[in-house]
């Protein structure tokens, strides 16, 4: 699952795996680090409640943090309101019922993350740089990465057909982005002519395994970079024949 929020920018992770987590920006090394500090709660000023897109974004960001901290079972709408500095009524307005909250927040988180990824990828000078960005955005930034933790919470829930369809679309979104990078690199002669569909399955499986290691806090990554490990493995297989 994606992921988390690993990539340039502020703060990204699936039933099959867990993408990215780089939802915003991640550390330059893409590796594990200390968990982020608790987000301070904003005092509520009921006379100056945010509105429109600003309010929705604030509510979403607060929900990501609260879900990662408390888990889905213990989550209360009032927790999100307190974190966001908004009234519970405003939170209910934006989310409606709690049972749709997790999927809605995850979808928002991934849309935000992919927008940041596209902005960074559009500035990249080569497919190799885009591949580097993909790995950074997919892997968690550190143990306790909020966006990756959100994926874990969502995947642990039981979902109806509509929910599974949303999750499938989000997971497929990571595959499609990697496939586009591979095709571009292959067409330009920068990458070997690999079976793209099979390569994507192997690549995402590896990144998901590394992501779980980071979130668990495996000691093997205390002095090594999961990002560097993953990128080296991918580049080795994508190196055109004859290039050392």
Tab-separated table of C-alpha atoms in Angstrom:
chain	number	residue	atom	x	y	z
A	1	UNK	CA	0.000	0.000	0.000
A	2	UNK	CA	1.237	3.288	-0.502
A	3	UNK	CA	2.030	4.565	0.917
A	4	UNK	CA	3.001	7.220	2.775
A	5	UNK	CA	4.196	10.462	2.046
A	6	UNK	CA	7.759	10.215	0.998
A	7	UNK	CA	8.832	12.877	-1.307
A	8	UNK	CA	9.508	16.513	-1.523
A	9	UNK	CA	6.950	18.618	0.191
A	10	UNK	CA	5.176	18.584	3.480
A	11	UNK	CA	3.776	15.586	4.527
A	12	UNK	CA	2.989	8.389	1.282
A	13	UNK	CA	1.727	3.522	0.898
A	14	UNK	CA	-2.946	-1.827	0.117
A	15	UNK	CA	-5.027	-4.882	0.416
A	16	UNK	CA	-2.295	-6.272	-1.762
A	17	UNK	CA	0.346	-4.112	-0.274
A	18	UNK	CA	0.629	-0.776	1.381
A	19	UNK	CA	1.732	2.311	-0.866
A	20	UNK	CA	2.839	5.026	-0.183
A	21	UNK	CA	3.099	7.049	2.221
A	22	UNK	CA	4.795	10.117	1.102
A	23	UNK	CA	1.931	12.274	1.067
A	24	UNK	CA	3.430	15.471	0.755
A	25	UNK	CA	6.978	15.505	0.964
A	26	UNK	CA	9.410	13.211	2.439
A	27	UNK	CA	12.961	13.226	3.664
A	28	UNK	CA	15.663	13.317	1.104
A	29	UNK	CA	17.042	9.930	2.186
A	30	UNK	CA	13.643	8.247	2.102
A	31	UNK	CA	14.673	6.268	5.148
A	32	UNK	CA	13.415	5.622	8.616
A	33	UNK	CA	13.649	8.195	11.344
A	34	UNK	CA	12.012	9.174	14.551
A	35	UNK	CA	8.240	9.412	14.723
A	36	UNK	CA	6.786	12.844	14.228
A	37	UNK	CA	5.852	14.850	17.321
A	38	UNK	CA	2.189	15.108	18.303
A	39	UNK	CA	0.424	17.867	16.410
A	40	UNK	CA	-0.619	20.713	18.731
A	41	UNK	CA	-4.357	21.240	18.990
A	42	UNK	CA	-5.752	24.526	17.768
A	43	UNK	CA	-8.075	26.397	20.142
A	44	UNK	CA	-11.611	26.686	18.786
A	45	UNK	CA	-12.883	30.140	17.959
A	46	UNK	CA	-16.510	29.485	17.033
A	47	UNK	CA	-16.882	32.981	15.628
A	48	UNK	CA	-14.118	32.411	13.118
A	49	UNK	CA	-14.659	28.895	11.851
A	50	UNK	CA	-12.880	28.163	8.535
A	51	UNK	CA	-15.059	27.595	5.521
A	52	UNK	CA	-14.923	26.021	2.077
A	53	UNK	CA	-11.761	24.350	0.829
A	54	UNK	CA	-9.693	25.635	3.740
A	55	UNK	CA	-12.013	24.014	6.261
A	56	UNK	CA	-12.130	20.733	4.384
A	57	UNK	CA	-8.357	20.530	4.083
A	58	UNK	CA	-7.906	21.351	7.763
A	59	UNK	CA	-10.444	18.700	8.709
A	60	UNK	CA	-8.802	16.120	6.477
A	61	UNK	CA	-5.308	16.768	7.801
A	62	UNK	CA	-6.575	16.587	11.372
A	63	UNK	CA	-8.360	13.312	10.617
A	64	UNK	CA	-5.193	11.749	9.177
A	65	UNK	CA	-3.304	12.528	12.387
A	66	UNK	CA	-6.035	11.407	14.770
A	67	UNK	CA	-6.661	8.139	12.920
A	68	UNK	CA	-2.942	7.330	12.977
A	69	UNK	CA	-2.747	8.062	16.708
A	70	UNK	CA	-5.957	6.549	18.053
A	71	UNK	CA	-6.920	3.992	15.452
A	72	UNK	CA	-10.266	3.596	13.761
A	73	UNK	CA	-12.060	1.857	16.617
A	74	UNK	CA	-11.392	4.579	19.191
A	75	UNK	CA	-11.880	7.488	16.802
A	76	UNK	CA	-14.463	10.133	17.705
A	77	UNK	CA	-15.569	13.055	15.575
A	78	UNK	CA	-14.883	15.326	18.554
A	79	UNK	CA	-11.208	14.235	18.462
A	80	UNK	CA	-10.895	15.486	14.907
A	81	UNK	CA	-12.700	18.715	15.775
A	82	UNK	CA	-10.347	19.371	18.682
A	83	UNK	CA	-7.261	18.690	16.545
A	84	UNK	CA	-8.513	20.925	13.740
A	85	UNK	CA	-9.669	23.754	15.980
A	86	UNK	CA	-13.196	23.407	14.616
A	87	UNK	CA	-16.581	22.572	16.073
A	88	UNK	CA	-17.896	19.011	15.975
A	89	UNK	CA	-20.746	20.304	13.833
A	90	UNK	CA	-18.294	21.436	11.167
A	91	UNK	CA	-16.604	18.024	11.183
A	92	UNK	CA	-19.935	16.262	10.800
A	93	UNK	CA	-20.745	18.604	7.913
A	94	UNK	CA	-17.578	17.605	6.065
A	95	UNK	CA	-17.638	13.871	6.820
A	96	UNK	CA	-21.249	12.991	7.486
A	97	UNK	CA	-21.145	9.602	9.159
A	98	UNK	CA	-18.111	7.972	10.758
A	99	UNK	CA	-18.437	4.831	8.659
A	100	UNK	CA	-17.462	6.697	5.509
A	101	UNK	CA	-14.725	8.726	7.186
A	102	UNK	CA	-11.752	6.388	6.675
A	103	UNK	CA	-12.224	5.896	2.947
A	104	UNK	CA	-12.916	9.568	2.350
A	105	UNK	CA	-9.826	10.671	4.265
A	106	UNK	CA	-7.662	8.086	2.508
A	107	UNK	CA	-8.902	9.180	-0.910
A	108	UNK	CA	-8.189	12.815	-0.041
A	109	UNK	CA	-4.735	11.914	1.281
A	110	UNK	CA	-3.804	10.047	-1.886
A	111	UNK	CA	-5.124	12.796	-4.164
A	112	UNK	CA	-3.027	15.301	-2.246
A	113	UNK	CA	0.011	13.022	-2.430
A	114	UNK	CA	-0.328	12.381	-6.151
A	115	UNK	CA	-0.633	16.093	-6.838
A	116	UNK	CA	2.675	16.616	-5.050
A	117	UNK	CA	4.224	13.701	-6.919
A	118	UNK	CA	3.089	15.064	-10.293
A	119	UNK	CA	4.482	18.491	-9.485
A	120	UNK	CA	7.852	16.964	-8.626
A	121	UNK	CA	7.840	14.538	-11.571
A	122	UNK	CA	7.033	17.325	-14.037
A	123	UNK	CA	10.292	18.979	-12.996
A	124	UNK	CA	12.329	15.784	-13.307
A	125	UNK	CA	14.886	15.705	-16.092
A	126	UNK	CA	14.703	11.981	-16.884
A	127	UNK	CA	12.744	8.767	-16.290
A	128	UNK	CA	15.462	7.734	-13.831
A	129	UNK	CA	14.720	10.821	-11.725
A	130	UNK	CA	11.003	10.060	-11.863
A	131	UNK	CA	11.687	6.510	-10.687
A	132	UNK	CA	13.668	7.927	-7.773
A	133	UNK	CA	10.721	10.175	-6.901
A	134	UNK	CA	8.268	7.300	-7.119
A	135	UNK	CA	10.269	5.301	-4.581
A	136	UNK	CA	10.546	8.307	-2.272
A	137	UNK	CA	6.832	9.021	-2.376
A	138	UNK	CA	5.884	5.378	-1.924
A	139	UNK	CA	7.976	4.592	1.145
A	140	UNK	CA	7.068	5.873	4.626
A	141	UNK	CA	9.192	8.765	5.792
A	142	UNK	CA	9.721	7.248	9.207
A	143	UNK	CA	8.282	4.849	11.731
A	144	UNK	CA	4.792	6.103	12.536
A	145	UNK	CA	4.335	7.912	9.210
A	146	UNK	CA	0.731	9.161	9.410
A	147	UNK	CA	-0.250	8.562	5.835
A	148	UNK	CA	1.035	5.008	5.826
A	149	UNK	CA	-0.613	4.385	9.182
A	150	UNK	CA	-3.873	5.577	7.621
A	151	UNK	CA	-3.561	2.918	4.932
A	152	UNK	CA	-3.081	0.292	7.628
A	153	UNK	CA	-6.200	1.439	9.447
A	154	UNK	CA	-8.324	1.474	6.305
A	155	UNK	CA	-7.179	-1.949	5.105
A	156	UNK	CA	-8.004	-3.458	8.479
A	157	UNK	CA	-11.681	-2.529	8.053
A	158	UNK	CA	-14.384	-4.586	6.394
A	159	UNK	CA	-15.549	-2.916	3.178
A	160	UNK	CA	-18.587	-3.320	0.967
A	161	UNK	CA	-18.323	-3.512	-2.801
A	162	UNK	CA	-18.229	0.277	-3.169
A	163	UNK	CA	-15.449	0.559	-0.608
A	164	UNK	CA	-13.399	-2.185	-2.261
A	165	UNK	CA	-13.813	-0.415	-5.583
A	166	UNK	CA	-12.394	2.797	-4.116
A	167	UNK	CA	-9.452	0.967	-2.575
A	168	UNK	CA	-8.758	-0.856	-5.829
A	169	UNK	CA	-8.696	2.428	-7.731
A	170	UNK	CA	-6.261	3.907	-5.231
A	171	UNK	CA	-3.959	0.899	-5.390
A	172	UNK	CA	-4.136	0.819	-9.182
A	173	UNK	CA	-3.170	4.489	-9.192
A	174	UNK	CA	0.284	3.620	-7.884
A	175	UNK	CA	0.703	0.862	-10.485
A	176	UNK	CA	-0.323	3.195	-13.295
A	177	UNK	CA	2.158	5.867	-12.267
A	178	UNK	CA	5.008	3.395	-12.175
A	179	UNK	CA	3.952	1.881	-15.504
A	180	UNK	CA	4.040	5.333	-17.140
A	181	UNK	CA	7.595	5.927	-15.878
A	182	UNK	CA	8.732	2.531	-17.144
A	183	UNK	CA	7.199	3.048	-20.589
A	184	UNK	CA	8.803	6.455	-20.939
A	185	UNK	CA	12.189	5.087	-19.916
A	186	UNK	CA	11.873	2.127	-22.265
A	187	UNK	CA	10.771	4.263	-25.228
A	188	UNK	CA	13.712	6.628	-24.706
A	189	UNK	CA	16.147	3.737	-24.426
A	190	UNK	CA	16.990	4.589	-20.804
A	191	UNK	CA	15.473	1.365	-19.406
A	192	UNK	CA	15.647	-2.235	-20.531
A	193	UNK	CA	12.652	-3.694	-22.354
A	194	UNK	CA	11.230	-5.539	-19.354
A	195	UNK	CA	7.763	-7.022	-19.003
A	196	UNK	CA	6.199	-3.919	-17.463
A	197	UNK	CA	3.206	-5.625	-15.866
A	198	UNK	CA	5.382	-8.216	-14.098
A	199	UNK	CA	7.997	-5.637	-13.122
A	200	UNK	CA	5.344	-3.458	-11.477
A	201	UNK	CA	4.077	-6.382	-9.390
A	202	UNK	CA	7.618	-7.194	-8.181
A	203	UNK	CA	8.503	-3.561	-7.567
A	204	UNK	CA	5.390	-2.748	-5.563
A	205	UNK	CA	5.708	-5.955	-3.557
A	206	UNK	CA	9.279	-5.026	-2.627
A	207	UNK	CA	8.350	-1.457	-1.726
A	208	UNK	CA	5.446	-2.665	0.396
A	209	UNK	CA	7.709	-5.036	2.280
A	210	UNK	CA	10.240	-2.290	2.902
A	211	UNK	CA	7.432	0.011	4.028
A	212	UNK	CA	6.315	-2.495	6.627
A	213	UNK	CA	9.916	-2.788	7.843
A	214	UNK	CA	10.128	0.983	8.278
A	215	UNK	CA	6.808	1.225	10.079
A	216	UNK	CA	7.741	-1.658	12.370
A	217	UNK	CA	11.120	-0.117	13.111
A	218	UNK	CA	13.344	-2.979	11.923
A	219	UNK	CA	16.886	-2.415	13.139
A	220	UNK	CA	18.347	-3.221	9.724
A	221	UNK	CA	17.312	0.254	8.553
A	222	UNK	CA	18.775	2.213	11.442
A	223	UNK	CA	21.972	2.814	9.526
A	224	UNK	CA	20.848	2.064	5.975
A	225	UNK	CA	18.420	3.710	3.583
A	226	UNK	CA	15.400	1.700	2.381
A	227	UNK	CA	15.127	4.204	-0.465
A	228	UNK	CA	18.685	3.564	-1.653
A	229	UNK	CA	18.214	-0.199	-1.323
A	230	UNK	CA	15.009	-0.203	-3.360
A	231	UNK	CA	16.254	2.151	-6.045
A	232	UNK	CA	19.453	0.153	-6.546
A	233	UNK	CA	17.446	-3.063	-6.956
A	234	UNK	CA	15.068	-1.502	-9.476
A	235	UNK	CA	17.802	0.206	-11.487
A	236	UNK	CA	19.794	-3.029	-11.662
A	237	UNK	CA	16.938	-4.772	-13.433
A	238	UNK	CA	16.147	-1.782	-15.643
A	239	UNK	CA	19.722	-1.209	-16.820
A	240	UNK	CA	19.885	-1.667	-20.630
A	241	UNK	CA	22.108	-4.490	-21.874
A	242	UNK	CA	25.663	-3.400	-22.457
A	243	UNK	CA	25.598	-0.617	-19.869
A	244	UNK	CA	27.811	-1.223	-16.879
